[in-house]
CSV table of C-alpha atoms in Angstrom, one decimal:
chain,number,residue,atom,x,y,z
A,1,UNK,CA,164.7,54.9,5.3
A,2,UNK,CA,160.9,54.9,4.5
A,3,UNK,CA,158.6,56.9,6.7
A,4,UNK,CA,155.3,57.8,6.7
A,5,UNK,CA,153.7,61.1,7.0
A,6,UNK,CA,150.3,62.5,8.3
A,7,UNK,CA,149.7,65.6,6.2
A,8,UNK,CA,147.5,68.6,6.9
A,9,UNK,CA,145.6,68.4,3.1
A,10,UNK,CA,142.8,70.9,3.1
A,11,UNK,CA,142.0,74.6,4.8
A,12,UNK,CA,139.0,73.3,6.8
A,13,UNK,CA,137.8,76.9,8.1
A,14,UNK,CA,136.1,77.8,11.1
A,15,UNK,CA,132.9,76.1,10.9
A,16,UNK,CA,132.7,72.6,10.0
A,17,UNK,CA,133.7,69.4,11.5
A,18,UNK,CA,137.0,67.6,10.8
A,19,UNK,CA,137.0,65.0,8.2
A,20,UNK,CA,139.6,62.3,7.2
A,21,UNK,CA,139.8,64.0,3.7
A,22,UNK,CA,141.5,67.0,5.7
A,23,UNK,CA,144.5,64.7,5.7
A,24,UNK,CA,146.5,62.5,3.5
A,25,UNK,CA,149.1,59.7,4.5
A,26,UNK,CA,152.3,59.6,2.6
A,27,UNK,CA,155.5,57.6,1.9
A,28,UNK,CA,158.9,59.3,1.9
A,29,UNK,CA,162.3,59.0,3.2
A,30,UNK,CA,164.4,60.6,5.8
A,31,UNK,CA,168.4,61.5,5.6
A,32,UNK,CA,171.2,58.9,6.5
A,33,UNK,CA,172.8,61.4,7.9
A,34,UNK,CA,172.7,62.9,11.1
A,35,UNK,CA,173.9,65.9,12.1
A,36,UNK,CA,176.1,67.3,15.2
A,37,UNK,CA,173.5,67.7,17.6
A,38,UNK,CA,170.7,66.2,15.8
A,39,UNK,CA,169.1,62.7,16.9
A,40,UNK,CA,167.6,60.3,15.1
A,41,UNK,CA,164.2,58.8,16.4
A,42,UNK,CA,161.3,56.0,16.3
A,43,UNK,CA,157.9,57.5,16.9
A,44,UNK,CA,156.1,55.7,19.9
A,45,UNK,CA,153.1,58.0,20.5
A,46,UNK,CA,151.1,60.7,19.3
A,47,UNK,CA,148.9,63.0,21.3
A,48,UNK,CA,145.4,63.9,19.2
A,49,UNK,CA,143.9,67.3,21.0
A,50,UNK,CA,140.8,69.1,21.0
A,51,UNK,CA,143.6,72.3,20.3
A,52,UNK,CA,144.3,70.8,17.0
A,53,UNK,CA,140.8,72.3,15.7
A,54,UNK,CA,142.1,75.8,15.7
A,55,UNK,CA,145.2,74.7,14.4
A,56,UNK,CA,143.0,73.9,11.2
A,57,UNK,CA,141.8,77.8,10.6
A,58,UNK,CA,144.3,79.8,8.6
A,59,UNK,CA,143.9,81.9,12.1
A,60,UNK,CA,144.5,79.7,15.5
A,61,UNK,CA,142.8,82.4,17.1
A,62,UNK,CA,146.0,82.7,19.6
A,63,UNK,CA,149.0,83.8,19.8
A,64,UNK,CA,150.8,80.6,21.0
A,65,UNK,CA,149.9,78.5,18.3
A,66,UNK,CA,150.9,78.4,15.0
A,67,UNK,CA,148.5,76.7,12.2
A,68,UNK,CA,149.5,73.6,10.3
A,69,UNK,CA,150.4,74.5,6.7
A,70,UNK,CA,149.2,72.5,3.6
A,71,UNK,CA,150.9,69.8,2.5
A,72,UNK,CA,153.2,70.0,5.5
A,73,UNK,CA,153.6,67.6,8.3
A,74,UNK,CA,151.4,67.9,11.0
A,75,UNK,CA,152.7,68.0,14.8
A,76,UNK,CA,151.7,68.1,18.6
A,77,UNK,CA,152.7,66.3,21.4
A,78,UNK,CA,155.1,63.4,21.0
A,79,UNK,CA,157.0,60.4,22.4
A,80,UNK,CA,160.2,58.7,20.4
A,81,UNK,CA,162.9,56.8,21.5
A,82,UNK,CA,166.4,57.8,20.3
A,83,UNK,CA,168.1,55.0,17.2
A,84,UNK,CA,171.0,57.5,16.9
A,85,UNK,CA,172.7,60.2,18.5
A,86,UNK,CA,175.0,63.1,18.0
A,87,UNK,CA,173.3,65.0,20.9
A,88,UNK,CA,176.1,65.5,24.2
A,89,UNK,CA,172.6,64.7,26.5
A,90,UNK,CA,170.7,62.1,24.4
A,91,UNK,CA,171.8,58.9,23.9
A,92,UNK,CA,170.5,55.6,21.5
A,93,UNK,CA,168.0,53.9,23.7
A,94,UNK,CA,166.7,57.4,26.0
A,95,UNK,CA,163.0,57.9,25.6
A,96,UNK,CA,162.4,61.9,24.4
A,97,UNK,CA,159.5,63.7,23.9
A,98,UNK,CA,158.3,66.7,22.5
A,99,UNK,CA,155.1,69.5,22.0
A,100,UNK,CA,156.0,69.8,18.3
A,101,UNK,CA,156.6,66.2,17.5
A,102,UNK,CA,155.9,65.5,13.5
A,103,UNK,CA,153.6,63.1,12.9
A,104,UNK,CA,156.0,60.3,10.8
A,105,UNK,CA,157.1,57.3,12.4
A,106,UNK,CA,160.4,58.1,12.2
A,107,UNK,CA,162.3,61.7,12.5
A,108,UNK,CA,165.9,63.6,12.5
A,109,UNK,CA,165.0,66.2,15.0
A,110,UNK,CA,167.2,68.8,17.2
A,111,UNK,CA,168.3,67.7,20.1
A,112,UNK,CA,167.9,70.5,21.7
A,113,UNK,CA,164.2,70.7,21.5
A,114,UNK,CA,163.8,67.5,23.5
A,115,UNK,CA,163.0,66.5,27.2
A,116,UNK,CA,164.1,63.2,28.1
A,117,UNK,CA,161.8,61.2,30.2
A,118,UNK,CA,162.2,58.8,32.9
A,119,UNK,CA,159.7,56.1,32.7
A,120,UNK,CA,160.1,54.8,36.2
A,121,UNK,CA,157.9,58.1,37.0
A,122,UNK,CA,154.9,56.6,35.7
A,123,UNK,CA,155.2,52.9,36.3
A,124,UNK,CA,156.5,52.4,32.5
A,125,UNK,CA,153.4,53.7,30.9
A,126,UNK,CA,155.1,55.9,28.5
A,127,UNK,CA,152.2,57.5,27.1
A,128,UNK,CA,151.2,58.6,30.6
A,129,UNK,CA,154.0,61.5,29.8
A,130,UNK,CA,151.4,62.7,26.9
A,131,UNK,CA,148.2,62.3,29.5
A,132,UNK,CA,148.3,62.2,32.9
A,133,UNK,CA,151.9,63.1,33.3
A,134,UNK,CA,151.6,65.3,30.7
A,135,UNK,CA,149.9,68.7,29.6
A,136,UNK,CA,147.2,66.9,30.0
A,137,UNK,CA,147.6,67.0,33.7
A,138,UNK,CA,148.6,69.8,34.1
A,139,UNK,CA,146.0,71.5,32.6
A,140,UNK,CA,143.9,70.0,35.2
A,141,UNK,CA,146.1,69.7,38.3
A,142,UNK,CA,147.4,73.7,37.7
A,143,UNK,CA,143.3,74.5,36.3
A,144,UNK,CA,141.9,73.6,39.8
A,145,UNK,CA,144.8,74.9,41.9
A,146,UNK,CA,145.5,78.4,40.1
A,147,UNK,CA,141.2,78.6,38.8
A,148,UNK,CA,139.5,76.6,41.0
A,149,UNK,CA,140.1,78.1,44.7
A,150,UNK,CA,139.5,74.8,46.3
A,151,UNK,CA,140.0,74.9,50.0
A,152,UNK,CA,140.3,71.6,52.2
A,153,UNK,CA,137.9,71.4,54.6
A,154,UNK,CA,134.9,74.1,52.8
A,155,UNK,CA,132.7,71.5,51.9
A,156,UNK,CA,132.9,72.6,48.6
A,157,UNK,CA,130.9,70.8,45.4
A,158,UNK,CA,133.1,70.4,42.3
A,159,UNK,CA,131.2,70.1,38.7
A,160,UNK,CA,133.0,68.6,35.5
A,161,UNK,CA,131.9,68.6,32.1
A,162,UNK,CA,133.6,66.5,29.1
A,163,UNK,CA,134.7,64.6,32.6
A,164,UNK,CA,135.2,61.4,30.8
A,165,UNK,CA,138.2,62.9,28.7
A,166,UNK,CA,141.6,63.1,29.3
A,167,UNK,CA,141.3,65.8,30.8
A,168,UNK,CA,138.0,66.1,32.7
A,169,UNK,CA,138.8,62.4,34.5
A,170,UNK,CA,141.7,63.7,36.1
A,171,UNK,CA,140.0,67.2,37.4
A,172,UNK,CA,137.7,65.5,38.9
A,173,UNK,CA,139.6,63.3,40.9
A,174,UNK,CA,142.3,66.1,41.4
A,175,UNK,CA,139.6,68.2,42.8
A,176,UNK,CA,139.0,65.7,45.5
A,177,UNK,CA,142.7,65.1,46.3
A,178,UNK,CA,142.8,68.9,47.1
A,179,UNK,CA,139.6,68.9,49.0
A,180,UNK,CA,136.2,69.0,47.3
A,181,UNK,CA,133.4,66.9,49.2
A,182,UNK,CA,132.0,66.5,46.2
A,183,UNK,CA,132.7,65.8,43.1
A,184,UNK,CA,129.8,65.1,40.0
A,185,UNK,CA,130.6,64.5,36.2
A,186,UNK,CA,128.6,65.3,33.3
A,187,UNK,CA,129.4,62.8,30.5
A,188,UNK,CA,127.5,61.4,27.0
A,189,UNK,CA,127.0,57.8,28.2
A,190,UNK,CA,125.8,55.7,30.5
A,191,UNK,CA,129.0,53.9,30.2
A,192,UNK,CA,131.2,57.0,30.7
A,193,UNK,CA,129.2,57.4,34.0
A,194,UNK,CA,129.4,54.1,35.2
A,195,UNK,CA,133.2,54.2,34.9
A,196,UNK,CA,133.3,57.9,36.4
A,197,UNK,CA,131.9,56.5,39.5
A,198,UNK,CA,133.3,53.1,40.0
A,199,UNK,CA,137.1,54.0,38.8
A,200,UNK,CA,137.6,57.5,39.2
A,201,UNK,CA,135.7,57.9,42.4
A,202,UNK,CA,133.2,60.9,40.9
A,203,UNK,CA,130.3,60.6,43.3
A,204,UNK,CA,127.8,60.9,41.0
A,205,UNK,CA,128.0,61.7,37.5
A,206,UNK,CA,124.9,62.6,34.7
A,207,UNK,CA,124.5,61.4,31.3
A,208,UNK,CA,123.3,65.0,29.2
A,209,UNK,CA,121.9,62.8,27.0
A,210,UNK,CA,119.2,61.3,28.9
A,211,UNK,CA,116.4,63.2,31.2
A,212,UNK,CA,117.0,66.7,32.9
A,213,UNK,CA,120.5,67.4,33.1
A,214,UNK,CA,119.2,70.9,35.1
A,215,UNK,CA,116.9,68.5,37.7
A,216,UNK,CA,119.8,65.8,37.9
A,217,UNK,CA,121.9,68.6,38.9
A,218,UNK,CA,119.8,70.3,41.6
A,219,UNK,CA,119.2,66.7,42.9
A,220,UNK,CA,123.0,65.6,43.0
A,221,UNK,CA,124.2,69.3,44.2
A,222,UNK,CA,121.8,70.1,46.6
A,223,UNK,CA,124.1,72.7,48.2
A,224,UNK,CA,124.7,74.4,44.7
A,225,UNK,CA,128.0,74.2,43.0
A,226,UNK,CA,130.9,76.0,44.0
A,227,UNK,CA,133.7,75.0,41.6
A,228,UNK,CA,133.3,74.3,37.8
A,229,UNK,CA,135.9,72.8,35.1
A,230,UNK,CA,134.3,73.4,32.3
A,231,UNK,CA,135.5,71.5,29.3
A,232,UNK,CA,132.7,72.1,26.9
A,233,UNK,CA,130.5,75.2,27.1
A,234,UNK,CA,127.4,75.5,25.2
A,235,UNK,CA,123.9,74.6,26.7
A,236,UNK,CA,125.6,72.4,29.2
A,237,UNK,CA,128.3,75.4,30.8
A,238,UNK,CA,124.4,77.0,31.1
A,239,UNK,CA,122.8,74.8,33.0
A,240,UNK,CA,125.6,74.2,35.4
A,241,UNK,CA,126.2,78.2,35.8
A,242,UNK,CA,122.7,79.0,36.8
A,243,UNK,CA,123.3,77.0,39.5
A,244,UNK,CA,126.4,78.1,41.0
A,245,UNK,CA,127.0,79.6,44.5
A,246,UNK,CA,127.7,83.5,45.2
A,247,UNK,CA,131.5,83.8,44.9
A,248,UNK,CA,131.9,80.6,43.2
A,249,UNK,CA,134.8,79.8,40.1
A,250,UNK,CA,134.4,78.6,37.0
A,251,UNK,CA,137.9,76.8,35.5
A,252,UNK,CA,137.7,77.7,32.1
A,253,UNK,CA,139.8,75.0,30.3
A,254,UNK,CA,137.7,74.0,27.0
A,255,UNK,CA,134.8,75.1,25.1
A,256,UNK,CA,135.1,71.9,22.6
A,257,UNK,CA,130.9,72.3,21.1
A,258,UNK,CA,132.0,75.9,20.1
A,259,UNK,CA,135.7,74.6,18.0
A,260,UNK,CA,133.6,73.8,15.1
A,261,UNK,CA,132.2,77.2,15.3
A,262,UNK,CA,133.4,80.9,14.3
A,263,UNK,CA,133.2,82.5,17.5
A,264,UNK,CA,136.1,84.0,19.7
A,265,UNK,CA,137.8,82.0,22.6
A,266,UNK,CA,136.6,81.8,25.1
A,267,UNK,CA,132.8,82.6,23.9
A,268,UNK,CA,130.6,84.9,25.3
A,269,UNK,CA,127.8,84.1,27.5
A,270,UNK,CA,123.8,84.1,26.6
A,271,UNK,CA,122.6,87.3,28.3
A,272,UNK,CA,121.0,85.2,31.2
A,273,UNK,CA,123.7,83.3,32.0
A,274,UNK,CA,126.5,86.5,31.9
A,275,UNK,CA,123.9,88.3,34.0
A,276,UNK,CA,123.8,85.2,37.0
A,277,UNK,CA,127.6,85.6,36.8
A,278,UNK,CA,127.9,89.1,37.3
A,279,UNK,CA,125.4,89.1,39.8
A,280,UNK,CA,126.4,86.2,41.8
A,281,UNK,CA,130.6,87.5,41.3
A,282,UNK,CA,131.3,84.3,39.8
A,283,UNK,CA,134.8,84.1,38.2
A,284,UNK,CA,135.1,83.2,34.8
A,285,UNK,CA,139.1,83.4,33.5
A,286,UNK,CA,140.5,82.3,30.5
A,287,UNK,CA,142.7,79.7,31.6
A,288,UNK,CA,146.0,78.6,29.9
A,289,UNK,CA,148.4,75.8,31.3
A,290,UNK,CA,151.2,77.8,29.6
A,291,UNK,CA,151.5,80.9,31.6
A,292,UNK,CA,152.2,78.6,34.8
A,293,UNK,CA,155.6,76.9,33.7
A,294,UNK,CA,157.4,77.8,36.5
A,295,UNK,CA,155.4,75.2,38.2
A,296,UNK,CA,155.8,72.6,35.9
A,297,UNK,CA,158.4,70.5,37.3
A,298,UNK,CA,156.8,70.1,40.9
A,299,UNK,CA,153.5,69.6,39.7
A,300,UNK,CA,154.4,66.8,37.2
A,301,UNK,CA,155.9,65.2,40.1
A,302,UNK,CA,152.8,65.7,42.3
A,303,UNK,CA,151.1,64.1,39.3
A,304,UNK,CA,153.8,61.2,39.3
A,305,UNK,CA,153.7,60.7,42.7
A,306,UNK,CA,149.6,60.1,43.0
A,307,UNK,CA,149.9,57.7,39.5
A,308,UNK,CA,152.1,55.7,41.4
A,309,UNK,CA,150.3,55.8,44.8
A,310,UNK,CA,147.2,54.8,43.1
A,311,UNK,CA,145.1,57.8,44.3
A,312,UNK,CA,145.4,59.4,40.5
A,313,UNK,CA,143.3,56.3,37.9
A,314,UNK,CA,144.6,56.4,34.4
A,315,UNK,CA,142.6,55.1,31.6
């Protein structure tokens, strides 16, 4: 069977952007075979990251993930359907999915390392299990609940930046579902913003790159800010923390302008900005969706559950 491959080609480094020359497709074949307890599988979907960057330095920088070796297949989050099984849970037609997923349209993989996925959770939108329902998700659902401190009924202002990604579209509406009165995006086109406030019910949202992003936020948070899921740091994460409440929380989810950079995770402050934080006792955690697994279960079916009720908007 012929199968192609997406191949990590080139050590990028820690500073540079990511270029298609990094990676080369090739042609190769898979085993007849398979194996007791092995399945054999049709890739569906692939889930492209902002984590991926790190995976690209010889040193990820964490712990928890491993980089992608040259000339070996790449992997991240994916969704198959079984052709063949020797697995005693999986059977030909069940719909499987993975975090280390190889990126080849077609795999012999352990059994073992799969979850199988009902699609009637998410209407049928399979790739919803690699967003939404997903880690994407929860990275947001568990970021504002375990981060965010968000209190029904506090009149509380939630800012989001990057909040026309995956991940940032779904804070911001999660963040009202749990009880923000406020919710305001920050996004990198007028576009983005439109669709922020017409679809995902943001109720306001600021282009950064047109006019004042520090006057446009003083205007649309008049009463400060009191929760922020910060996806991108930088110049932005600045603007937005000198304006924060005493006692407020920043989610710290991404830093995605400092990935192309050699700098730790998360990245220190400017000395202004870490001085308004101490001073006004403003939280600042790293954040990672991993250490909450125990609440994985419920909390994709909280996700699940809003997706289908319509009070969660997917794009």
């Amino acid at each position: 069977r012929f199968i192609y491959l997406f191949n990590s080609n080139i050590t990028l480094g820690k500073n540079g952007e990511p270029v298609a020359e990094n990676f080369r497709l090739e042609q190769s074949t898979i085993a007849d075979t398979v194996q007791a307890g092995q399945v054999r599988v049709k890739t569906l979907y692939l889930s492209v990251d902002p984590y991926m960057r790190c995976r690209m330095n010889e040193d990820t920088g964490s712990d928890y993930l491993q980089p992608w070796q040259l000339s070996e297949v790449a992997d991240g989050g994916g969704i198959g359907v079984v052709e063949e099984s020797k697995h005693h849970n999986l059977a030909k037609g069940d719909f499987v999915t993975s975090f280390t997923w190889p990126w080849q349209t077609a795999a012999i993989l352990d059994g073992d390392s799969l979850q199988k996925l009902v699609p009637q959770l998410v209407n049928g939108r399979l790739s919803y299990f690699l967003g939404a329902a997903g880690i994407t998700g929860l990275t947001a659902l568990l970021g504002v609940r375990e981060k965010g401190h968000v209190a029904a009924g506090a009149n509380q202002t939630m800012v989001v930046s990057g909040a026309a990604g995956a991940c940032g579209s779904l804070a911001g509406q999660i963040g009202r579902l749990e009880g923000c009165s406020r919710v305001v995006g920050i996004a990198g086109t007028g576009e983005k913003c439109s669709i922020l406030v017409q679809e995902m019910g943001f109720d306001a949202a600021i282009n950064y790159k047109k006019g004042d992003v520090a006057k446009q936020l003083r205007e649309l948070c008049p009463d400060g800010v009191d929760v922020y899921f910060d996806n991108v740091g930088g110049d932005i994460s600045d603007t937005v923390i000198s304006q924060m409440n005493q006692n407020s929380h920043i989610i710290l989810c991404g830093q995605i302008s400092q990935y192309n950079k050699d700098v730790p995770y998360p990245p220190p402050l400017p000395p202004d900005t870490e001085k308004i934080q101490k001073e006004r006792n403003i939280t600042r955690e790293r954040f990672l969706v991993l250490n909450y697994m125990d609440k994985q279960e419920a909390s994709i079916l909280q996700l699940c559950q809003w997706i289908q009720e319509g009070k969660l908007k997917v794009r």
